[in-house]
Every structure is written in C-alpha cells, then in structure tokens.
PDB file of C-alpha atoms in Angstrom:
ATOM      1  CA  MET A   1      82.788 140.631  35.426  1.00 55.00           C
ATOM      2  CA  ASP A   2      85.529 143.244  35.046  1.00 57.00           C
ATOM      3  CA  GLN A   3      89.085 142.974  36.332  1.00 55.00           C
ATOM      4  CA  LYS A   4      88.333 145.316  39.246  1.00 54.00           C
ATOM      5  CA  SER A   5      85.536 143.075  40.521  1.00 54.00           C
ATOM      6  CA  ILE A   6      87.762 140.009  40.190  1.00 50.00           C
ATOM      7  CA  ARG A   7      90.496 141.688  42.233  1.00 52.00           C
ATOM      8  CA  ARG A   8      87.971 142.656  44.930  1.00 52.00           C
ATOM      9  CA  GLY A   9      86.752 139.042  45.063  1.00 51.00           C
ATOM     10  CA  ALA A  10      90.282 137.720  45.360  1.00 48.00           C
ATOM     11  CA  ILE A  11      91.058 140.145  48.150  1.00 50.00           C
ATOM     12  CA  GLY A  12      87.866 139.086  49.936  1.00 51.00           C
ATOM     13  CA  LEU A  13      88.866 135.424  49.597  1.00 51.00           C
ATOM     14  CA  ALA A  14      92.350 136.176  50.905  1.00 54.00           C
ATOM     15  CA  PHE A  15      90.930 137.874  53.959  1.00 59.00           C
ATOM     16  CA  THR A  16      88.622 134.894  54.523  1.00 77.00           C
ATOM     17  CA  LEU A  17      91.567 132.492  54.526  1.00 73.00           C
ATOM     18  CA  VAL A  18      93.518 134.688  56.930  1.00 73.00           C
ATOM     19  CA  GLU A  19      90.522 134.913  59.225  1.00 75.00           C
ATOM     20  CA  LEU A  20      90.148 131.137  59.085  1.00 74.00           C
ATOM     21  CA  LEU A  21      93.786 130.677  60.058  1.00 77.00           C
ATOM     22  CA  VAL A  22      93.367 133.131  62.888  1.00 77.00           C
ATOM     23  CA  VAL A  23      90.303 131.264  64.147  1.00 77.00           C
ATOM     24  CA  ILE A  24      92.175 127.956  63.958  1.00 79.00           C
ATOM     25  CA  ALA A  25      95.076 129.447  65.886  1.00 78.00           C
ATOM     26  CA  ILE A  26      92.719 130.825  68.544  1.00 79.00           C
ATOM     27  CA  VAL A  27      90.979 127.451  68.879  1.00 77.00           C
ATOM     28  CA  ALA A  28      94.351 125.720  69.216  1.00 76.00           C
ATOM     29  CA  VAL A  29      95.403 128.124  71.953  1.00 77.00           C
ATOM     30  CA  LEU A  30      92.094 127.664  73.786  1.00 74.00           C
ATOM     31  CA  LEU A  31      92.415 123.880  73.567  1.00 69.00           C
ATOM     32  CA  ALA A  32      95.966 124.077  74.890  1.00 69.00           C
ATOM     33  CA  ILE A  33      94.642 126.077  77.837  1.00 70.00           C
ATOM     34  CA  LEU A  34      91.461 124.071  78.439  1.00 64.00           C
ATOM     35  CA  LEU A  35      92.681 120.485  78.036  1.00 61.00           C
ATOM     36  CA  PRO A  36      94.971 120.555  81.104  1.00 63.00           C
ATOM     37  CA  ALA A  37      92.170 122.220  83.056  1.00 59.00           C
ATOM     38  CA  LEU A  38      89.707 119.544  81.932  1.00 60.00           C
ATOM     39  CA  ALA A  39      92.228 116.863  82.869  1.00 60.00           C
ATOM     40  CA  ARG A  40      92.545 118.399  86.337  1.00 63.00           C
ATOM     41  CA  ILE A  41      88.753 118.540  86.682  1.00 63.00           C
ATOM     42  CA  ARG A  42      88.500 114.898  85.618  1.00 67.00           C
ATOM     43  CA  GLU A  43      91.204 113.876  88.090  1.00 70.00           C
ATOM     44  CA  ALA A  44      89.509 115.862  90.868  1.00 68.00           C
ATOM     45  CA  ALA A  45      86.204 114.118  90.118  1.00 72.00           C
ATOM     46  CA  GLN A  46      87.855 110.692  90.141  1.00 75.00           C
ATOM     47  CA  SER A  47      89.674 111.478  93.375  1.00 77.00           C
ATOM     48  CA  ALA A  48      86.433 112.667  94.971  1.00 85.00           C
ATOM     49  CA  ALA A  49      84.741 109.399  93.978  1.00 89.00           C
ATOM     50  CA  CYS A  50      87.633 107.427  95.485  1.00 92.00           C
ATOM     51  CA  LEU A  51      87.395 109.428  98.701  1.00 94.00           C
ATOM     52  CA  SER A  52      83.675 108.680  98.889  1.00 95.00           C
ATOM     53  CA  ASN A  53      84.421 104.965  98.513  1.00 96.00           C
ATOM     54  CA  MET A  54      87.054 105.094 101.224  1.00 96.00           C
ATOM     55  CA  ARG A  55      84.745 106.891 103.657  1.00 97.00           C
ATOM     56  CA  GLN A  56      82.224 104.087 103.187  1.00 97.00           C
ATOM     57  CA  LEU A  57      84.944 101.490 103.792  1.00 97.00           C
ATOM     58  CA  ALA A  58      85.924 103.279 106.998  1.00 97.00           C
ATOM     59  CA  VAL A  59      82.267 103.231 108.063  1.00 97.00           C
ATOM     60  CA  ALA A  60      82.162  99.491 107.286  1.00 97.00           C
ATOM     61  CA  VAL A  61      85.041  98.895 109.717  1.00 96.00           C
ATOM     62  CA  HIS A  62      83.264 100.951 112.386  1.00 96.00           C
ATOM     63  CA  LEU A  63      80.067  98.947 111.882  1.00 97.00           C
ATOM     64  CA  TYR A  64      82.016  95.708 112.131  1.00 94.00           C
ATOM     65  CA  ALA A  65      83.710  96.934 115.311  1.00 93.00           C
ATOM     66  CA  ALA A  66      80.344  97.893 116.803  1.00 95.00           C
ATOM     67  CA  ASP A  67      79.143  94.310 116.298  1.00 94.00           C
ATOM     68  CA  HIS A  68      82.357  92.725 117.625  1.00 89.00           C
ATOM     69  CA  LYS A  69      83.101  94.511 120.894  1.00 87.00           C
ATOM     70  CA  ASP A  70      85.178  97.184 119.148  1.00 89.00           C
ATOM     71  CA  ARG A  71      87.509  94.630 117.560  1.00 86.00           C
ATOM     72  CA  LEU A  72      88.933  95.094 114.067  1.00 88.00           C
ATOM     73  CA  PRO A  73      88.449  92.413 111.395  1.00 88.00           C
ATOM     74  CA  PHE A  74      90.530  89.305 112.096  1.00 83.00           C
ATOM     75  CA  ILE A  75      93.284  88.357 109.630  1.00 82.00           C
ATOM     76  CA  PRO A  76      95.091  85.033 110.205  1.00 78.00           C
ATOM     77  CA  HIS A  77      98.863  84.996 110.363  1.00 74.00           C
ATOM     78  CA  PRO A  78      99.621  83.360 106.969  1.00 77.00           C
ATOM     79  CA  GLN A  79      97.411  85.722 104.957  1.00 79.00           C
ATOM     80  CA  HIS A  80      98.735  88.709 106.836  1.00 75.00           C
ATOM     81  CA  SER A  81     102.386  87.807 106.385  1.00 71.00           C
ATOM     82  CA  LEU A  82     102.039  87.056 102.655  1.00 74.00           C
ATOM     83  CA  GLY A  83     100.283  90.308 101.855  1.00 75.00           C
ATOM     84  CA  ASP A  84      96.728  89.051 101.379  1.00 82.00           C
ATOM     85  CA  GLY A  85      95.298  90.659 104.511  1.00 85.00           C
ATOM     86  CA  THR A  86      93.005  93.052 102.637  1.00 90.00           C
ATOM     87  CA  ALA A  87      91.611  90.306 100.378  1.00 88.00           C
ATOM     88  CA  TYR A  88      90.903  88.158 103.442  1.00 89.00           C
ATOM     89  CA  ILE A  89      88.447  90.671 104.915  1.00 92.00           C
ATOM     90  CA  SER A  90      87.159  92.686 101.946  1.00 92.00           C
ATOM     91  CA  GLY A  91      87.191  93.340  98.215  1.00 92.00           C
ATOM     92  CA  GLY A  92      85.487  91.914  95.180  1.00 90.00           C
ATOM     93  CA  PRO A  93      86.224  89.382  92.456  1.00 86.00           C
ATOM     94  CA  ALA A  94      89.629  89.828  90.839  1.00 81.00           C
ATOM     95  CA  PRO A  95      89.471  88.782  87.166  1.00 71.00           C
ATOM     96  CA  ALA A  96      93.209  88.947  86.445  1.00 65.00           C
ATOM     97  CA  TYR A  97      94.096  86.973  89.562  1.00 62.00           C
ATOM     98  CA  ASP A  98      91.489  84.303  88.831  1.00 58.00           C
ATOM     99  CA  GLN A  99      92.381  83.660  85.193  1.00 52.00           C
ATOM    100  CA  GLY A 100      93.191  80.066  84.390  1.00 47.00           C
ATOM    101  CA  GLY A 101      91.091  78.622  87.196  1.00 49.00           C
ATOM    102  CA  GLY A 102      93.887  78.746  89.755  1.00 48.00           C
ATOM    103  CA  GLU A 103      93.679  79.688  93.401  1.00 52.00           C
ATOM    104  CA  GLY A 104      92.098  83.103  93.193  1.00 57.00           C
ATOM    105  CA  VAL A 105      90.009  85.429  95.274  1.00 64.00           C
ATOM    106  CA  SER A 106      86.597  84.539  93.825  1.00 64.00           C
ATOM    107  CA  VAL A 107      86.242  81.162  95.545  1.00 69.00           C
ATOM    108  CA  ASP A 108      86.882  79.993  99.096  1.00 76.00           C
ATOM    109  CA  GLY A 109      90.451  78.882  99.502  1.00 78.00           C
ATOM    110  CA  TRP A 110      93.511  80.829 100.545  1.00 80.00           C
ATOM    111  CA  VAL A 111      91.151  83.745 101.183  1.00 84.00           C
ATOM    112  CA  PRO A 112      87.352  83.587 101.488  1.00 88.00           C
ATOM    113  CA  ALA A 113      85.158  84.268  98.484  1.00 87.00           C
ATOM    114  CA  PRO A 114      84.033  87.934  98.418  1.00 89.00           C
ATOM    115  CA  LYS A 115      80.575  87.148  99.849  1.00 90.00           C
ATOM    116  CA  ASN A 116      82.133  85.268 102.760  1.00 91.00           C
ATOM    117  CA  ARG A 117      84.476  88.032 103.916  1.00 92.00           C
ATOM    118  CA  SER A 118      83.967  89.794 107.201  1.00 92.00           C
ATOM    119  CA  LEU A 119      83.174  93.240 105.752  1.00 95.00           C
ATOM    120  CA  TYR A 120      80.862  92.035 102.971  1.00 95.00           C
ATOM    121  CA  LYS A 121      77.566  92.722 104.710  1.00 94.00           C
ATOM    122  CA  TYR A 122      78.788  96.116 105.922  1.00 96.00           C
ATOM    123  CA  THR A 123      79.441  97.257 102.349  1.00 95.00           C
ATOM    124  CA  SER A 124      76.032  95.995 101.164  1.00 90.00           C
ATOM    125  CA  GLY A 125      77.788  93.764  98.656  1.00 88.00           C
ATOM    126  CA  LYS A 126      78.726  96.769  96.496  1.00 92.00           C
ATOM    127  CA  PHE A 127      81.983  95.693  94.873  1.00 92.00           C
ATOM    128  CA  GLU A 128      82.222  99.003  93.038  1.00 93.00           C
ATOM    129  CA  LEU A 129      83.230 100.545  96.367  1.00 95.00           C
ATOM    130  CA  PHE A 130      86.609  98.880  95.936  1.00 95.00           C
ATOM    131  CA  GLN A 131      87.319 100.347  92.502  1.00 94.00           C
ATOM    132  CA  CYS A 132      89.073 103.685  92.080  1.00 92.00           C
ATOM    133  CA  ARG A 133      88.904 105.155  88.576  1.00 87.00           C
ATOM    134  CA  SER A 134      92.363 106.632  89.109  1.00 87.00           C
ATOM    135  CA  ASP A 135      93.746 103.139  89.685  1.00 89.00           C
ATOM    136  CA  GLN A 136      96.680 102.975  87.269  1.00 84.00           C
ATOM    137  CA  GLY A 137      97.924  99.678  88.619  1.00 86.00           C
ATOM    138  CA  VAL A 138     101.331  98.790  89.977  1.00 86.00           C
ATOM    139  CA  ASP A 139     104.235  96.707  88.771  1.00 83.00           C
ATOM    140  CA  ILE A 140     105.332  94.240  91.436  1.00 81.00           C
ATOM    141  CA  HIS A 141     105.854  91.245  89.182  1.00 79.00           C
ATOM    142  CA  GLU A 142     109.001  90.298  91.094  1.00 77.00           C
ATOM    143  CA  TYR A 143     106.754  89.038  93.915  1.00 76.00           C
ATOM    144  CA  TRP A 144     103.389  88.541  92.212  1.00 76.00           C
ATOM    145  CA  PRO A 145     104.023  87.806  88.493  1.00 77.00           C
ATOM    146  CA  GLN A 146     100.409  88.557  87.581  1.00 74.00           C
ATOM    147  CA  ILE A 147     100.551  92.116  88.950  1.00 80.00           C
ATOM    148  CA  THR A 148     102.197  94.019  86.115  1.00 80.00           C
ATOM    149  CA  TRP A 149     100.341  97.147  85.032  1.00 79.00           C
ATOM    150  CA  VAL A 150      96.950  95.598  85.536  1.00 82.00           C
ATOM    151  CA  PRO A 151      94.646  97.941  87.476  1.00 87.00           C
ATOM    152  CA  PHE A 152      95.173  96.967  91.083  1.00 89.00           C
ATOM    153  CA  TRP A 153      91.503  96.124  91.741  1.00 90.00           C
ATOM    154  CA  GLN A 154      91.464  93.692  88.808  1.00 87.00           C
ATOM    155  CA  THR A 155      94.262  91.686  90.388  1.00 84.00           C
ATOM    156  CA  THR A 156      93.469  91.923  94.088  1.00 86.00           C
ATOM    157  CA  GLY A 157      89.762  92.793  94.095  1.00 90.00           C
ATOM    158  CA  SER A 158      90.396  96.246  95.565  1.00 94.00           C
ATOM    159  CA  SER A 159      92.135  99.493  94.645  1.00 95.00           C
ATOM    160  CA  TYR A 160      92.482 100.166  98.366  1.00 96.00           C
ATOM    161  CA  LEU A 161      94.493  98.402 101.027  1.00 94.00           C
ATOM    162  CA  PHE A 162      93.594  97.877 104.661  1.00 93.00           C
ATOM    163  CA  ASN A 163      96.399  98.926 106.993  1.00 89.00           C
ATOM    164  CA  ASP A 164      96.955  95.513 108.592  1.00 82.00           C
ATOM    165  CA  TYR A 165     100.542  96.229 109.706  1.00 75.00           C
ATOM    166  CA  GLN A 166      99.394  98.523 112.488  1.00 74.00           C
ATOM    167  CA  ARG A 167     101.638  96.996 115.159  1.00 67.00           C
ATOM    168  CA  ALA A 168     104.700  96.563 112.950  1.00 57.00           C
ATOM    169  CA  TYR A 169     107.110  99.263 114.144  1.00 47.00           C
ATOM    170  CA  HIS A 170     110.064  97.437 112.616  1.00 45.00           C
ATOM    171  CA  PRO A 171     112.300  97.693 109.513  1.00 39.00           C
ATOM    172  CA  SER A 172     110.662  94.407 108.509  1.00 41.00           C
ATOM    173  CA  VAL A 173     107.488  92.858 109.841  1.00 44.00           C
ATOM    174  CA  ASP A 174     107.845  90.989 113.135  1.00 48.00           C
ATOM    175  CA  GLU A 175     105.227  88.268 112.940  1.00 50.00           C
ATOM    176  CA  SER A 176     105.600  87.490 116.651  1.00 53.00           C
ATOM    177  CA  ASP A 177     103.030  90.245 117.195  1.00 51.00           C
ATOM    178  CA  TYR A 178     100.399  88.004 115.614  1.00 47.00           C
ATOM    179  CA  TYR A 179     101.056  84.428 116.721  1.00 45.00           C
ATOM    180  CA  GLU A 180      99.075  84.444 119.961  1.00 48.00           C
ATOM    181  CA  SER A 181      96.267  86.874 119.365  1.00 48.00           C
ATOM    182  CA  GLY A 182      96.200  87.260 115.608  1.00 45.00           C
ATOM    183  CA  TRP A 183      95.269  90.657 114.259  1.00 51.00           C
ATOM    184  CA  ASN A 184      92.324  91.037 116.553  1.00 56.00           C
ATOM    185  CA  HIS A 185      92.860  94.348 118.307  1.00 68.00           C
ATOM    186  CA  LYS A 186      90.389  97.106 119.064  1.00 82.00           C
ATOM    187  CA  LEU A 187      89.509 100.144 117.007  1.00 88.00           C
ATOM    188  CA  GLY A 188      89.774 102.246 120.157  1.00 88.00           C
ATOM    189  CA  GLN A 189      93.428 101.231 120.546  1.00 83.00           C
ATOM    190  CA  LEU A 190      94.471 103.214 117.503  1.00 87.00           C
ATOM    191  CA  PRO A 191      96.079 106.476 118.688  1.00 86.00           C
ATOM    192  CA  ARG A 192      95.197 109.893 117.246  1.00 90.00           C
ATOM    193  CA  SER A 193      92.426 108.426 115.145  1.00 93.00           C
ATOM    194  CA  SER A 194      92.138 111.491 112.886  1.00 95.00           C
ATOM    195  CA  GLN A 195      95.679 110.748 111.637  1.00 94.00           C
ATOM    196  CA  PHE A 196      95.832 106.954 111.916  1.00 93.00           C
ATOM    197  CA  VAL A 197      95.647 105.174 108.544  1.00 93.00           C
ATOM    198  CA  LEU A 198      92.812 102.676 108.175  1.00 94.00           C
ATOM    199  CA  TRP A 199      92.659 102.366 104.362  1.00 96.00           C
ATOM    200  CA  TYR A 200      95.121 103.661 101.784  1.00 95.00           C
ATOM    201  CA  GLU A 201      96.051 103.548  98.119  1.00 93.00           C
ATOM    202  CA  PRO A 202      99.389 102.036  97.017  1.00 88.00           C
ATOM    203  CA  PRO A 203     100.980 105.418  96.154  1.00 86.00           C
ATOM    204  CA  ALA A 204     101.012 106.217  99.877  1.00 89.00           C
ATOM    205  CA  GLN A 205     104.105 104.130 100.515  1.00 84.00           C
ATOM    206  CA  ILE A 206     106.967 102.291  98.907  1.00 80.00           C
ATOM    207  CA  TRP A 207     106.768  98.659  97.890  1.00 78.00           C
ATOM    208  CA  PRO A 208     107.317  96.242  99.612  1.00 71.00           C
ATOM    209  CA  TRP A 209     104.453  97.441 101.773  1.00 71.00           C
ATOM    210  CA  GLY A 210     104.451  97.180 105.521  1.00 59.00           C
ATOM    211  CA  ALA A 211     108.240  97.356 105.667  1.00 60.00           C
ATOM    212  CA  GLY A 212     108.266  99.748 108.601  1.00 57.00           C
ATOM    213  CA  PRO A 213     109.626 103.262 109.095  1.00 54.00           C
ATOM    214  CA  SER A 214     113.069 102.570 107.670  1.00 54.00           C
ATOM    215  CA  THR A 215     114.619 104.790 105.000  1.00 50.00           C
ATOM    216  CA  ALA A 216     116.913 101.966 103.872  1.00 52.00           C
ATOM    217  CA  VAL A 217     114.267  99.639 102.384  1.00 54.00           C
ATOM    218  CA  SER A 218     114.644  99.100  98.651  1.00 58.00           C
ATOM    219  CA  GLY A 219     111.670  98.863  96.359  1.00 70.00           C
ATOM    220  CA  LYS A 220     109.473 100.909  94.051  1.00 80.00           C
ATOM    221  CA  VAL A 221     107.333 104.011  94.203  1.00 83.00           C
ATOM    222  CA  PHE A 222     104.023 104.592  92.410  1.00 85.00           C
ATOM    223  CA  ARG A 223     101.831 107.463  91.280  1.00 84.00           C
ATOM    224  CA  TRP A 224      98.142 107.385  90.453  1.00 85.00           C
ATOM    225  CA  HIS A 225      96.969 110.936  91.052  1.00 80.00           C
ATOM    226  CA  LYS A 226      97.953 114.223  89.448  1.00 70.00           C
ATOM    227  CA  ALA A 227     100.149 112.387  86.930  1.00 57.00           C
ATOM    228  CA  PRO A 228      99.529 110.797  83.514  1.00 51.00           C
ATOM    229  CA  ARG A 229      99.426 107.038  83.155  1.00 47.00           C
ATOM    230  CA  ALA A 230     102.958 107.033  81.734  1.00 45.00           C
ATOM    231  CA  GLY A 231     104.172 108.425  85.047  1.00 49.00           C
ATOM    232  CA  GLY A 232     102.299 105.946  87.175  1.00 51.00           C
ATOM    233  CA  SER A 233     105.109 103.706  88.383  1.00 53.00           C
ATOM    234  CA  ARG A 234     108.742 104.597  88.859  1.00 57.00           C
ATOM    235  CA  THR A 235     111.900 103.014  90.110  1.00 62.00           C
ATOM    236  CA  TYR A 236     113.662 104.898  92.852  1.00 63.00           C
ATOM    237  CA  GLU A 237     116.164 106.239  90.334  1.00 64.00           C
ATOM    238  CA  ASP A 238     113.740 107.753  87.824  1.00 65.00           C
ATOM    239  CA  ALA A 239     110.827 108.745  90.057  1.00 72.00           C
ATOM    240  CA  GLY A 240     111.187 112.399  89.156  1.00 75.00           C
ATOM    241  CA  PHE A 241     109.933 115.292  91.260  1.00 80.00           C
ATOM    242  CA  ALA A 242     106.190 115.219  90.668  1.00 80.00           C
ATOM    243  CA  PRO A 243     104.236 115.053  93.941  1.00 84.00           C
ATOM    244  CA  PHE A 244     103.041 111.794  95.473  1.00 86.00           C
ATOM    245  CA  TYR A 245      99.368 112.021  96.460  1.00 88.00           C
ATOM    246  CA  SER A 246      97.261 109.244  97.920  1.00 92.00           C
ATOM    247  CA  ASN A 247      93.725 109.066  99.253  1.00 94.00           C
ATOM    248  CA  ILE A 248      93.575 107.915 102.866  1.00 96.00           C
ATOM    249  CA  ALA A 249      90.674 106.822 105.098  1.00 97.00           C
ATOM    250  CA  PHE A 250      91.431 107.406 108.764  1.00 97.00           C
ATOM    251  CA  ALA A 251      90.426 105.570 111.902  1.00 96.00           C
ATOM    252  CA  ASP A 252      87.974 108.310 112.892  1.00 96.00           C
ATOM    253  CA  GLY A 253      86.019 107.661 109.674  1.00 96.00           C
ATOM    254  CA  HIS A 254      87.003 110.654 107.549  1.00 96.00           C
ATOM    255  CA  ALA A 255      88.986 110.500 104.288  1.00 96.00           C
ATOM    256  CA  GLU A 256      91.218 112.981 102.533  1.00 94.00           C
ATOM    257  CA  SER A 257      93.906 113.277  99.870  1.00 93.00           C
ATOM    258  CA  VAL A 258      97.361 113.409 101.478  1.00 94.00           C
ATOM    259  CA  ASP A 259     100.627 114.643  99.966  1.00 91.00           C
ATOM    260  CA  PHE A 260     103.357 112.118 100.808  1.00 90.00           C
ATOM    261  CA  THR A 261     106.073 113.872  98.780  1.00 87.00           C
ATOM    262  CA  ALA A 262     108.011 115.054 101.812  1.00 88.00           C
ATOM    263  CA  THR A 263     108.208 111.530 103.234  1.00 87.00           C
ATOM    264  CA  TYR A 264     110.369 110.297 100.360  1.00 83.00           C
ATOM    265  CA  LYS A 265     114.088 110.667 101.014  1.00 82.00           C
ATOM    266  CA  ARG A 266     116.462 111.595  98.185  1.00 82.00           C
ATOM    267  CA  ASP A 267     120.213 111.515  97.753  1.00 80.00           C
ATOM    268  CA  LEU A 268     122.286 114.417  96.416  1.00 84.00           C
ATOM    269  CA  SER A 269     121.466 113.447  92.834  1.00 80.00           C
ATOM    270  CA  GLY A 270     117.729 113.632  93.557  1.00 78.00           C
ATOM    271  CA  ALA A 271     117.117 109.881  93.363  1.00 76.00           C
ATOM    272  CA  ILE A 272     114.703 108.472  95.956  1.00 79.00           C
ATOM    273  CA  VAL A 273     116.511 106.288  98.479  1.00 77.00           C
ATOM    274  CA  GLY A 274     113.673 105.435 100.870  1.00 79.00           C
ATOM    275  CA  GLN A 275     110.668 106.717 102.765  1.00 82.00           C
ATOM    276  CA  ASP A 276     110.273 108.036 106.281  1.00 80.00           C
ATOM    277  CA  ARG A 277     107.169 106.463 107.796  1.00 78.00           C
ATOM    278  CA  THR A 278     107.775 107.441 111.402  1.00 75.00           C
ATOM    279  CA  ARG A 279     105.332 109.312 113.607  1.00 71.00           C
ATOM    280  CA  VAL A 280     106.628 112.702 112.391  1.00 72.00           C
ATOM    281  CA  GLY A 281     105.027 112.257 108.942  1.00 79.00           C
ATOM    282  CA  PRO A 282     101.615 113.490 107.728  1.00 90.00           C
ATOM    283  CA  VAL A 283      99.876 110.304 108.941  1.00 92.00           C
ATOM    284  CA  ILE A 284     100.334 107.592 111.577  1.00 90.00           C
ATOM    285  CA  TRP A 285     100.864 104.030 110.365  1.00 86.00           C
ATOM    286  CA  TYR A 286     101.701 102.127 113.540  1.00 81.00           C
ATOM    287  CA  ILE A 287     100.787 101.647 117.167  1.00 77.00           C
ATOM    288  CA  TYR A 288     104.001 102.754 118.831  1.00 66.00           C
ATOM    289  CA  GLU A 289     104.949 100.837 121.925  1.00 53.00           C
ATOM    290  CA  GLN A 290     105.612 102.883 125.040  1.00 40.00           C
TER     291      GLN A 290
END
C-alpha cells in the first residue's frame, strides 16, 4: 500500500470519527428533548389511573348512599377527630402502619379491618383502587412518627382521603358538630355537588388537614404531581413556585385534576404563609351554614 492510499484511509477514518461524534451529539440532544416529554407522558398516565380510581370511589359512596337512605358513611367521633376517618370506612391493608404487630389497620380494633369497612363491598374488595402510582408520600412524623416519606397508601391503606370535615367551617375543627348525630349526613345535603370535594389527595391542602379556611394555620405543603420525587414535600419556607395539582373526586361522581396553586398565600418574600380554603376557591370543602 502506497503513502497516498494510507493518507486516504486515514482521512476516511477521521471522517468516520467525526460522524460518530455528530451522531452521539444528535442522540444526546434528542434524549434531552424526549426524556422530559416521556416523563410528562408517564405522569399523565399515572394521573389518569388515579382519576379512574377516584371516580370508582365516588361511585362507591353513591352506591352506599343508595342503600342507606342517601346517608354518607358513618365515622364515629374519636376516629374522625384523630384523623382516621378515611381508614374507618375504606382503604386496604397498610404494611408500614402494621409493622411490629401493633394496633394497625389490618385487624379490627381502632378501625375495622379492611373487609369490615362500610365501603368494602362497593369497591368489590379491590384494594388497588386505593393506590395512586404518583403517591410520593408525605412527611408528618411530628404527629404520626411512622409517616415519613413512606408512600401514603402503605401507611394508611389509601393514597386518597375522604373529605370527612365537611361541616367544619372553623379555623380548627369543632367536634360539637359530631357529638349528637355523628358524621351521618346525606349526600344530597352537599351543595354544588360538581364542586364539592368527596375524595382528595394530600397535595390538595396544607397539613394539618381539616384545619378550616384560615390562612394563619401553620403546617406543611406537599407535591405529588408534575414534580420530581425530590420536590414532593416542602416546608412553607422552601415550597418554591411549582404548581400544586391534586386529583379530586366530587360529590356528583366525576373526578378531575385541580390546580390549587392560587389558594396558597405567600408573603412578600414568596414564602407560603397559609391556604385559602373558603368558598371562593376552585372547589368547595365545607357545608356553609346560612
């Protein structure tokens, strides 16, 4: 092989390397473009699955009401006031809560075992209905030590919460609403049913939940949707400006994803200082007394 042929071969090899680098660069650019799009598609699919679950849970409440003279599932005062209202009427086994053989939600005790709850037969015993794949958990270890970044359904048996504070138009819950009649009101009593919350995900409101439409309540805010896991839970001070979305099932039986961003109140520095949960928001949480 002469020197001329060797030079031509070297030039051909050089061009091959350049072309390879160009292809790698193009692939990298395409991945940078496609990965966020794929993440959005994945999130949309997960959210759609959650919405389907919540529609079925709303139907379960309607079926229960049809069998009980339009009344909503009954939750006794102690379970309601200590935040276990949802687990009393629905949900599945909660592995994290039941570890160590303590009082959990898999056996009759503080709350009924899953098969003995009032909505069990109306969900056909399908515990997967209570699991949202977007469930990034919450951190409320100050009140429940076992609930620290465990997916919410693993701890409580459900990614979704039943809105059992429907008569609590107060800065803090007034249990006098429940002493005589318990939570045993009628589905038809809920005003503007297409906006009245029946089931919701924790990102819909600040913790502590059920604290009423006050903007002065301290607590935490959470994100599950349209945010990476690292951005799932925030203190008021570092919540950032990403939107707060939550899937909601309404009293009329439909479900949709709702943007709660505008309900969070911020100070001049941008830090969240509370949440407006009055009747002027995107949903209705309470039965307002006339």
